[in-house]
PDB file of C-alpha atoms in Angstrom:
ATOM      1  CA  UNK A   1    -123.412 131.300 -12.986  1.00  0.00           C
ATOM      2  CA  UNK A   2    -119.646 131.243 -14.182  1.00  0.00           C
ATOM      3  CA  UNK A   3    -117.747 134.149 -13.776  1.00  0.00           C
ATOM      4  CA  UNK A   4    -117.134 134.723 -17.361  1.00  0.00           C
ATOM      5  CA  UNK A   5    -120.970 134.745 -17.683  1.00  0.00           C
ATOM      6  CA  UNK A   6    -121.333 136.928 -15.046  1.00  0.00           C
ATOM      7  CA  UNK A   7    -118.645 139.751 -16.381  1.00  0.00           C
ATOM      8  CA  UNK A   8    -120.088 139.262 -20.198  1.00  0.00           C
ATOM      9  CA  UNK A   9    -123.563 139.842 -19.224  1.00  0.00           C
ATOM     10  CA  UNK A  10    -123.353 143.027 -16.656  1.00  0.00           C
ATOM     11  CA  UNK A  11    -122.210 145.455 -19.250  1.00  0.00           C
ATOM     12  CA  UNK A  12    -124.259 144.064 -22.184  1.00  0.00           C
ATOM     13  CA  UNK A  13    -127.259 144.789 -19.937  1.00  0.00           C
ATOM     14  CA  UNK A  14    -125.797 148.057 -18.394  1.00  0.00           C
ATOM     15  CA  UNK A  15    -124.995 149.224 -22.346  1.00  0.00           C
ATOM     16  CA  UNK A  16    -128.538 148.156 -23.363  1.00  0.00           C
ATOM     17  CA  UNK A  17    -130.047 149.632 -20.366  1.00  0.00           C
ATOM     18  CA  UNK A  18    -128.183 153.035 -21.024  1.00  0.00           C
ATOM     19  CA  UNK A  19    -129.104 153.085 -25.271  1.00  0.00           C
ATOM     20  CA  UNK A  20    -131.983 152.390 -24.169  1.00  0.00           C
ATOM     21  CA  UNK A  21    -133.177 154.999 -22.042  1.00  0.00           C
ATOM     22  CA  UNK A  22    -130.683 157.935 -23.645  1.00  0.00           C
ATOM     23  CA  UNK A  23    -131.335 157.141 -27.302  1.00  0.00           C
ATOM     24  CA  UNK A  24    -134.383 154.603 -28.193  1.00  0.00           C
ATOM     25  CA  UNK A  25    -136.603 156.658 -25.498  1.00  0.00           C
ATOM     26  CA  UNK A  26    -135.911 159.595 -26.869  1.00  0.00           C
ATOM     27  CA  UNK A  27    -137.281 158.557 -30.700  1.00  0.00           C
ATOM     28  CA  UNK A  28    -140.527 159.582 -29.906  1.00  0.00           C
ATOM     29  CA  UNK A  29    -142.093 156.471 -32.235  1.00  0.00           C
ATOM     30  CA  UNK A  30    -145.812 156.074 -32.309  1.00  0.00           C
ATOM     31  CA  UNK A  31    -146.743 153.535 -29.854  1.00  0.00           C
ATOM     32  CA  UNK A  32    -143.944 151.094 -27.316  1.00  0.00           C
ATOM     33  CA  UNK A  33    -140.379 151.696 -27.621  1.00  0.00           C
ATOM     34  CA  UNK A  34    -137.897 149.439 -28.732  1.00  0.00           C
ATOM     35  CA  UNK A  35    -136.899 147.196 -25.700  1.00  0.00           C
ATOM     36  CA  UNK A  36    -133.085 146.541 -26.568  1.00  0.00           C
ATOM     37  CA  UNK A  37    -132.994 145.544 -22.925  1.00  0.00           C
ATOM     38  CA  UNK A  38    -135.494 142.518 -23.581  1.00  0.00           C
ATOM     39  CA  UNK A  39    -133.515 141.434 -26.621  1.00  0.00           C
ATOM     40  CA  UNK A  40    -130.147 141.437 -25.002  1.00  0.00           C
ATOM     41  CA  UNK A  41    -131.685 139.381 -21.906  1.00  0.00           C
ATOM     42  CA  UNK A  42    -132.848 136.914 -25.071  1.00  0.00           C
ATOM     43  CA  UNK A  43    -129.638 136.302 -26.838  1.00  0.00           C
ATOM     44  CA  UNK A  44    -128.118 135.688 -23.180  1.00  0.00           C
ATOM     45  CA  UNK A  45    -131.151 133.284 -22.455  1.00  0.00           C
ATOM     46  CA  UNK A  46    -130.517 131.708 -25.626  1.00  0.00           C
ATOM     47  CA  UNK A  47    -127.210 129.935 -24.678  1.00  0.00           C
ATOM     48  CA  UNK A  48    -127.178 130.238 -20.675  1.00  0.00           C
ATOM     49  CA  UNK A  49    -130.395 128.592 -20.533  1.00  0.00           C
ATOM     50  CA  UNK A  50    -133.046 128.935 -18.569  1.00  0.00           C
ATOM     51  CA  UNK A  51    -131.242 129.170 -15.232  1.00  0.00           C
ATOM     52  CA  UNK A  52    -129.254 131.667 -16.543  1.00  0.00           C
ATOM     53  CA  UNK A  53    -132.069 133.368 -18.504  1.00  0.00           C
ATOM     54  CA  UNK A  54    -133.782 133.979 -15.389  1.00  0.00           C
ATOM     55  CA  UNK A  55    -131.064 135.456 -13.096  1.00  0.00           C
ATOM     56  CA  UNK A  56    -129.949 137.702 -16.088  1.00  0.00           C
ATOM     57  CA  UNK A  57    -133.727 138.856 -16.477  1.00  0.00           C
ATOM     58  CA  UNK A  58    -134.381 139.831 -12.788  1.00  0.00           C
ATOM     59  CA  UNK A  59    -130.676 141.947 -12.870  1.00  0.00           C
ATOM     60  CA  UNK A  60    -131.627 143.681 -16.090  1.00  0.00           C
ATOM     61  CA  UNK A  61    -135.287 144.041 -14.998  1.00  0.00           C
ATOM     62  CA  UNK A  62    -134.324 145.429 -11.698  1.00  0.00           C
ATOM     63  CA  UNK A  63    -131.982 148.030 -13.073  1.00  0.00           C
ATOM     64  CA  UNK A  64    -134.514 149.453 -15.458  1.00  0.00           C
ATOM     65  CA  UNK A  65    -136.819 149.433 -12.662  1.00  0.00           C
ATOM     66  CA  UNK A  66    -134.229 151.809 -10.718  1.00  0.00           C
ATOM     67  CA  UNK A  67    -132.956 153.511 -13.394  1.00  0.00           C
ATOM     68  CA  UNK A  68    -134.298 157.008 -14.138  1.00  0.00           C
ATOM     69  CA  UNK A  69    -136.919 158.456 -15.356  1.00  0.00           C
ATOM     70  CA  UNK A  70    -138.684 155.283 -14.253  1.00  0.00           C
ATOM     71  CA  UNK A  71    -142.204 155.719 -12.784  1.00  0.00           C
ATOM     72  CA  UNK A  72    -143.366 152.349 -11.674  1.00  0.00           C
ATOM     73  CA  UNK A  73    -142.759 150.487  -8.766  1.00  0.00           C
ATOM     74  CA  UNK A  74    -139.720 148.513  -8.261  1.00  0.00           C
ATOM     75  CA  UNK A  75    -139.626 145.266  -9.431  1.00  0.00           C
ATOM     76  CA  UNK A  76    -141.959 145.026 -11.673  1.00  0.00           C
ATOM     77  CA  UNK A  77    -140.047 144.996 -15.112  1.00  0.00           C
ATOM     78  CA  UNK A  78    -137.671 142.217 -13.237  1.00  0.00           C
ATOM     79  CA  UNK A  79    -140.480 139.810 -12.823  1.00  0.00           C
ATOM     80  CA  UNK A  80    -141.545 140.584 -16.488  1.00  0.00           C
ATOM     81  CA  UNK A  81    -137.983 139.802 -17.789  1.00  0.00           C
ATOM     82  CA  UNK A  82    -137.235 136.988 -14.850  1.00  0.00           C
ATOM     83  CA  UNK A  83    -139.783 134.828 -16.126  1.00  0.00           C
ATOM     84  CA  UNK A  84    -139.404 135.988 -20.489  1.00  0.00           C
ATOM     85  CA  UNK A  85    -135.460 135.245 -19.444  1.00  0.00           C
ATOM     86  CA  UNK A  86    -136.500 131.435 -18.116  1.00  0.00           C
ATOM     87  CA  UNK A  87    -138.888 130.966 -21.060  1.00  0.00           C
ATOM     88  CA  UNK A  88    -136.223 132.138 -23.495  1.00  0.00           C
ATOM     89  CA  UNK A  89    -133.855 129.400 -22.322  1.00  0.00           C
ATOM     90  CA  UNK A  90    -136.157 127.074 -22.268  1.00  0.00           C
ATOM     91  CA  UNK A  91    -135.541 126.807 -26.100  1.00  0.00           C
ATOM     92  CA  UNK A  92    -131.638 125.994 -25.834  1.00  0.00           C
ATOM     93  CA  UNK A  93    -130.680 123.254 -27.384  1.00  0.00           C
ATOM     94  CA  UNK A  94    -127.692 120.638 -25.784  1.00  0.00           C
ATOM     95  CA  UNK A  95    -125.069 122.031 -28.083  1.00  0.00           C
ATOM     96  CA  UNK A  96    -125.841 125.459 -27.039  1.00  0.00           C
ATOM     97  CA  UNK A  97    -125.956 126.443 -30.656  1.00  0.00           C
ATOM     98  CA  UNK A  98    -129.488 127.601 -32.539  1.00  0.00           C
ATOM     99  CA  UNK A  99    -128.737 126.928 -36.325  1.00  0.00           C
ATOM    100  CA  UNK A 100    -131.428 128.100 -37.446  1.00  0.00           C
ATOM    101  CA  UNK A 101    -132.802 132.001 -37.297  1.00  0.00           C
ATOM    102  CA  UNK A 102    -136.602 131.153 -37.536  1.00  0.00           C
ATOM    103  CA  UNK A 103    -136.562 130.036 -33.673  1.00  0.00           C
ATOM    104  CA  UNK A 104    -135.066 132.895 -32.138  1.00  0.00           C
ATOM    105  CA  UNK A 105    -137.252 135.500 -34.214  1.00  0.00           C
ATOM    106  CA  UNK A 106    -140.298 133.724 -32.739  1.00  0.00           C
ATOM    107  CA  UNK A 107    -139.183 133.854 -29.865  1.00  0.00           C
ATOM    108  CA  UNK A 108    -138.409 137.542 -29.736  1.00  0.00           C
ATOM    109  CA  UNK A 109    -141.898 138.562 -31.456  1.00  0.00           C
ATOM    110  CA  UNK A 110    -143.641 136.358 -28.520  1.00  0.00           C
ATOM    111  CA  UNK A 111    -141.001 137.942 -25.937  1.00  0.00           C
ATOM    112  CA  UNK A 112    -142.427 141.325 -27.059  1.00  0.00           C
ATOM    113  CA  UNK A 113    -145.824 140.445 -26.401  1.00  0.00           C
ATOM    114  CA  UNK A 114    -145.813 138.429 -23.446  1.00  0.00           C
ATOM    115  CA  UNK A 115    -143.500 141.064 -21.872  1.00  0.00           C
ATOM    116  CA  UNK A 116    -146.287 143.795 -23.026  1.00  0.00           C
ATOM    117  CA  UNK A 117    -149.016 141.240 -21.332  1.00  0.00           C
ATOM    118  CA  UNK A 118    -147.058 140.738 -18.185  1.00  0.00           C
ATOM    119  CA  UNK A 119    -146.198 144.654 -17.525  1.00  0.00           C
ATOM    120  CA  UNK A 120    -149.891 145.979 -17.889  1.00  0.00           C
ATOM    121  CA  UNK A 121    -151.065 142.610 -16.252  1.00  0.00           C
ATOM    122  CA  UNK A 122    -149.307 143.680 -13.308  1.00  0.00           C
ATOM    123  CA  UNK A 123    -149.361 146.789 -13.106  1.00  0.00           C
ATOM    124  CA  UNK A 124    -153.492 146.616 -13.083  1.00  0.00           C
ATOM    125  CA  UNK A 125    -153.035 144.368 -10.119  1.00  0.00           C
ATOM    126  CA  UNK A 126    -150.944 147.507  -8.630  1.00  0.00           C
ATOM    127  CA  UNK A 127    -153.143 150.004  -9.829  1.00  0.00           C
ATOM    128  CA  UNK A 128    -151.509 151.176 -12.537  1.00  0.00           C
ATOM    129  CA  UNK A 129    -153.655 151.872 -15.737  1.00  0.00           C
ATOM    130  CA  UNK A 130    -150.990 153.687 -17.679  1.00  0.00           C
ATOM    131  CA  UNK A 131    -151.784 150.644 -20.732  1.00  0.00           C
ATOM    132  CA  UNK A 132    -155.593 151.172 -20.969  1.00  0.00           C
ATOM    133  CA  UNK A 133    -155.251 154.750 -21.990  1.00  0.00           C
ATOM    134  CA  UNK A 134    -152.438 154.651 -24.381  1.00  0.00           C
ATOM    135  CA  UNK A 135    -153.754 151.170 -25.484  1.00  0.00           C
ATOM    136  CA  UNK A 136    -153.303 147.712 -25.350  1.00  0.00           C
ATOM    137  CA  UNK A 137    -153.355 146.848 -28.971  1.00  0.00           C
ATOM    138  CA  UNK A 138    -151.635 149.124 -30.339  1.00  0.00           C
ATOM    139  CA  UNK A 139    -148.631 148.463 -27.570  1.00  0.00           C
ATOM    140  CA  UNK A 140    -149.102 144.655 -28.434  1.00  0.00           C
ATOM    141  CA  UNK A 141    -148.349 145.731 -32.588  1.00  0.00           C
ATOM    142  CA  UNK A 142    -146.217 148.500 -32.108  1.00  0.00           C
ATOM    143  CA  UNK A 143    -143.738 146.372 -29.456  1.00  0.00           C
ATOM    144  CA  UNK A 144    -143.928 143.155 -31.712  1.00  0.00           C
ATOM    145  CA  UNK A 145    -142.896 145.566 -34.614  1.00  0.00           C
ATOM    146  CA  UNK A 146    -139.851 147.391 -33.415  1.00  0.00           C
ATOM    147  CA  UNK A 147    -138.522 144.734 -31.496  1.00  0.00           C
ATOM    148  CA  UNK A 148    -138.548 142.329 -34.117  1.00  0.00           C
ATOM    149  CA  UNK A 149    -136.788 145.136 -36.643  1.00  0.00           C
ATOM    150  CA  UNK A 150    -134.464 145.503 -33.811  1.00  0.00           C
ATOM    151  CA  UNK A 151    -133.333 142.142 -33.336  1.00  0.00           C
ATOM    152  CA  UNK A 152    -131.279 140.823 -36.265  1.00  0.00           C
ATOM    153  CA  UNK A 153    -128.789 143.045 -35.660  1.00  0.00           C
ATOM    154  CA  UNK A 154    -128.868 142.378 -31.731  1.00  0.00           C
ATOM    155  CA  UNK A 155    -129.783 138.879 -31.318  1.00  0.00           C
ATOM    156  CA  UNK A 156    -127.103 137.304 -33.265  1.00  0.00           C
ATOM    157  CA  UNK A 157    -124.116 139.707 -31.725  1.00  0.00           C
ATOM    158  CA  UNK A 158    -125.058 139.043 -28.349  1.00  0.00           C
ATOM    159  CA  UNK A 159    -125.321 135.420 -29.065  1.00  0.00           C
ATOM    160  CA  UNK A 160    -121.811 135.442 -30.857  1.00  0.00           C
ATOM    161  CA  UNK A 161    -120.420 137.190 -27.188  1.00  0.00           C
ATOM    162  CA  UNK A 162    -122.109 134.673 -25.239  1.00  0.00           C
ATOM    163  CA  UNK A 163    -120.614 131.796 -27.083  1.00  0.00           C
ATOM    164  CA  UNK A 164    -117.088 132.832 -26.967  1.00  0.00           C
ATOM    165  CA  UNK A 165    -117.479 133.592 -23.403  1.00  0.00           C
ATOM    166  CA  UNK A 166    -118.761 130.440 -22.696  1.00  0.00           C
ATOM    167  CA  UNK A 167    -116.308 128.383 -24.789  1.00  0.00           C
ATOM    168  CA  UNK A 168    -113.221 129.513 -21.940  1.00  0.00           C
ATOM    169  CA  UNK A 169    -111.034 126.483 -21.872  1.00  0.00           C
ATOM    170  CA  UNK A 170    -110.521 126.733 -17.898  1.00  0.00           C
ATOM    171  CA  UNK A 171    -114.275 127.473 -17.208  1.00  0.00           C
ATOM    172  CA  UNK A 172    -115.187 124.253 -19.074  1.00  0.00           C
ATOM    173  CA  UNK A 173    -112.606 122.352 -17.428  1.00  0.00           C
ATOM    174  CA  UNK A 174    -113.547 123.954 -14.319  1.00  0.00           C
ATOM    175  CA  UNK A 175    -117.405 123.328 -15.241  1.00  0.00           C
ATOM    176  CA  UNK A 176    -116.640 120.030 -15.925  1.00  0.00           C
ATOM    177  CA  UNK A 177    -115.057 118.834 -12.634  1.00  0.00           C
ATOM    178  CA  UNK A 178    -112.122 117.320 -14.284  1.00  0.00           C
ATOM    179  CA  UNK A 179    -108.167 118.660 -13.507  1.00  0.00           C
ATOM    180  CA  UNK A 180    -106.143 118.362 -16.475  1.00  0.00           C
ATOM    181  CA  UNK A 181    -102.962 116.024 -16.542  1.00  0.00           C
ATOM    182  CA  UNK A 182    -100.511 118.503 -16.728  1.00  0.00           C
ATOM    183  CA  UNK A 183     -97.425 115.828 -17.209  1.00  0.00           C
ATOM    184  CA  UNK A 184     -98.985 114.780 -20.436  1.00  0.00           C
ATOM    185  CA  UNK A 185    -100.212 117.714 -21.547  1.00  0.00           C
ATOM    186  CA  UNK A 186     -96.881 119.381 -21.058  1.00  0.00           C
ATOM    187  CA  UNK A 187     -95.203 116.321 -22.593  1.00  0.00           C
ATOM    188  CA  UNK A 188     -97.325 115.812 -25.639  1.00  0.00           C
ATOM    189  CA  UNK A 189     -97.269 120.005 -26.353  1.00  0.00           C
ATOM    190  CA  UNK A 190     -94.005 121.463 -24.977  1.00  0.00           C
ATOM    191  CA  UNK A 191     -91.458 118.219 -25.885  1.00  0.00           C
ATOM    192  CA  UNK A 192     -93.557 117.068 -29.630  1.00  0.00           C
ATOM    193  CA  UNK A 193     -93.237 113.603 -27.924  1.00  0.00           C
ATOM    194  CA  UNK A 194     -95.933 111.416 -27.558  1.00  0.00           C
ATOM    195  CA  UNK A 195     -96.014 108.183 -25.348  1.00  0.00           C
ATOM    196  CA  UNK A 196     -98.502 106.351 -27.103  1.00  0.00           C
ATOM    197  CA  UNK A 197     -95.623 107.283 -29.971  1.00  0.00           C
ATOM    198  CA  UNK A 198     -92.871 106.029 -27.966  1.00  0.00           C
ATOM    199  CA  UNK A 199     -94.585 102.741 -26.795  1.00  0.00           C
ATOM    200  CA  UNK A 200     -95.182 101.419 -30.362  1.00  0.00           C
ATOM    201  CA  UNK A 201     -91.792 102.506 -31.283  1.00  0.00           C
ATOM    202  CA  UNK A 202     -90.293 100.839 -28.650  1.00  0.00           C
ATOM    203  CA  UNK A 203     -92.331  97.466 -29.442  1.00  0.00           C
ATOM    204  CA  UNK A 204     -91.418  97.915 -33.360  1.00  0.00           C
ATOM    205  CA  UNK A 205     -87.779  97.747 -32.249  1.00  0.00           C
ATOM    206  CA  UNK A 206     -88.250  94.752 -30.034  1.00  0.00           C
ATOM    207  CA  UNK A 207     -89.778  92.962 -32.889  1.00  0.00           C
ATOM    208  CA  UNK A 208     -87.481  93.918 -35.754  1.00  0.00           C
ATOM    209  CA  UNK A 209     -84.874  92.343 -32.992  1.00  0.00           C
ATOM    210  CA  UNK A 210     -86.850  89.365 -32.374  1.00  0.00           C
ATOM    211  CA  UNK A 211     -86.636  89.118 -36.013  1.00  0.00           C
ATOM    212  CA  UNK A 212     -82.821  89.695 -36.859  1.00  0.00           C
ATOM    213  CA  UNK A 213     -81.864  87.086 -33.926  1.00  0.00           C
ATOM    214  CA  UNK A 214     -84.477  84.420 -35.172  1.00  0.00           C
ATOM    215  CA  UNK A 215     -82.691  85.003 -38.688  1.00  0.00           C
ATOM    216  CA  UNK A 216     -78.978  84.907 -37.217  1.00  0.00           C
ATOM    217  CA  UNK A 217     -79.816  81.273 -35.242  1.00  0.00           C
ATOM    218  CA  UNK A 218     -81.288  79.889 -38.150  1.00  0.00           C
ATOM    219  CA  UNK A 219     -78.419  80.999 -40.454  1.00  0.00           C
ATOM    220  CA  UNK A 220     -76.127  79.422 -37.709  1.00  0.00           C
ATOM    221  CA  UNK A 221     -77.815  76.161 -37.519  1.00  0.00           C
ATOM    222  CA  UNK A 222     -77.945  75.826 -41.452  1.00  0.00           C
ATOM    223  CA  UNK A 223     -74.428  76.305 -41.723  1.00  0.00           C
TER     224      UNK A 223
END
């Protein structure tokens, strides 16, 4: 990943992560919480791509695993969000910009459930029945519900960050492979000259003299 990627993403996750656990936790609402973590991974997904997606997934995912008052084995939530993070960029199109807002809204209700699917699916294969007593379904609803509320006024900001961060002039030109000419670019911007400028100057002048000489011999030989 680019570094600018890199030093947008770590505090959008580590300020999700921290809202997250202080304030949407704390609610108390009937059923799943709000994952604000999950839709911040999703707006980053959503113009890194899937590569990017992924890697941003399994940091986020780790951290909540770590973070307190977690009670689940380590690693679990960063395999959830490692492969919703891949999915999610999956979607990116070439220009890196979604125009429309029905895509990503799909994509965040099915984020919510798959996520919900993915967490109780492995923790049964762990041991963990924590789902089956509070519910499947109403997890499945409740997630979909809050997370989809959540997310037009998430998705689009973090989407908006990403984008600026990504459009860095030097981290495209860097991307790109290609070293700008700095003679002409310093020409063309610091001077105002241009040589494309000066070369059909120059060949306007040579012609206008062509012209005024072929005019002075004929005037001589009419004479």
């Amino acid at each position: 990943m680019r570094v600018n990627r890199i030093l947008l993403s770590v505090p959008l996750v580590v300020v999700a992560l921290v809202i997250q656990v202080s304030v949407l936790a704390r609610l108390h609402l009937p059923g799943a919480v709000p994952d604000l973590l999950l839709l911040t991974v999703l707006g980053l997904a959503m113009v890194y791509g899937h590569v990017g997606g992924a890697l941003i997934g399994f940091g986020a995912g780790l951290l909540a695993d770590l973070a307190p008052p977690a009670d689940h084995a380590a690693g679990r939530y960063a395999l959830v969000l490692c492969l919703i993070g891949y999915l999610a960029g999956l979607i990116k199109p070439e220009t890196g910009q979604i125009k429309s807002a029905t895509g990503p809204m799909v994509v965040v209700v099915a984020a919510a459930v798959g996520s919900t699917l993915l967490y109780a699916g492995v923790g049964a294969l762990v041991g963990d029945t924590a789902a089956r007593h509070v519910g499947l379904t109403g997890l499945l609803f409740t997630s979909a519900l809050y997370d989809l509320l959540l997310a037009p006024f998430v998705v689009p900001a973090i989407m908006f960050l990403a984008r600026r961060a990504d459009n860095d002039p030097l981290a495209e030109t860097n991307s790109a492979g290609k070293s700008p000419d700095i003679s002409s670019g310093w020409i063309s911007s610091g001077t105002g000259l241009r040589i494309g400028g000066q070369r059909g100057g120059l060949k306007l002048k040579a012609a206008r003299s062509r012209a005024t000489r072929a005019g002075r011999i004929k005037g001589v030989k009419r004479l």
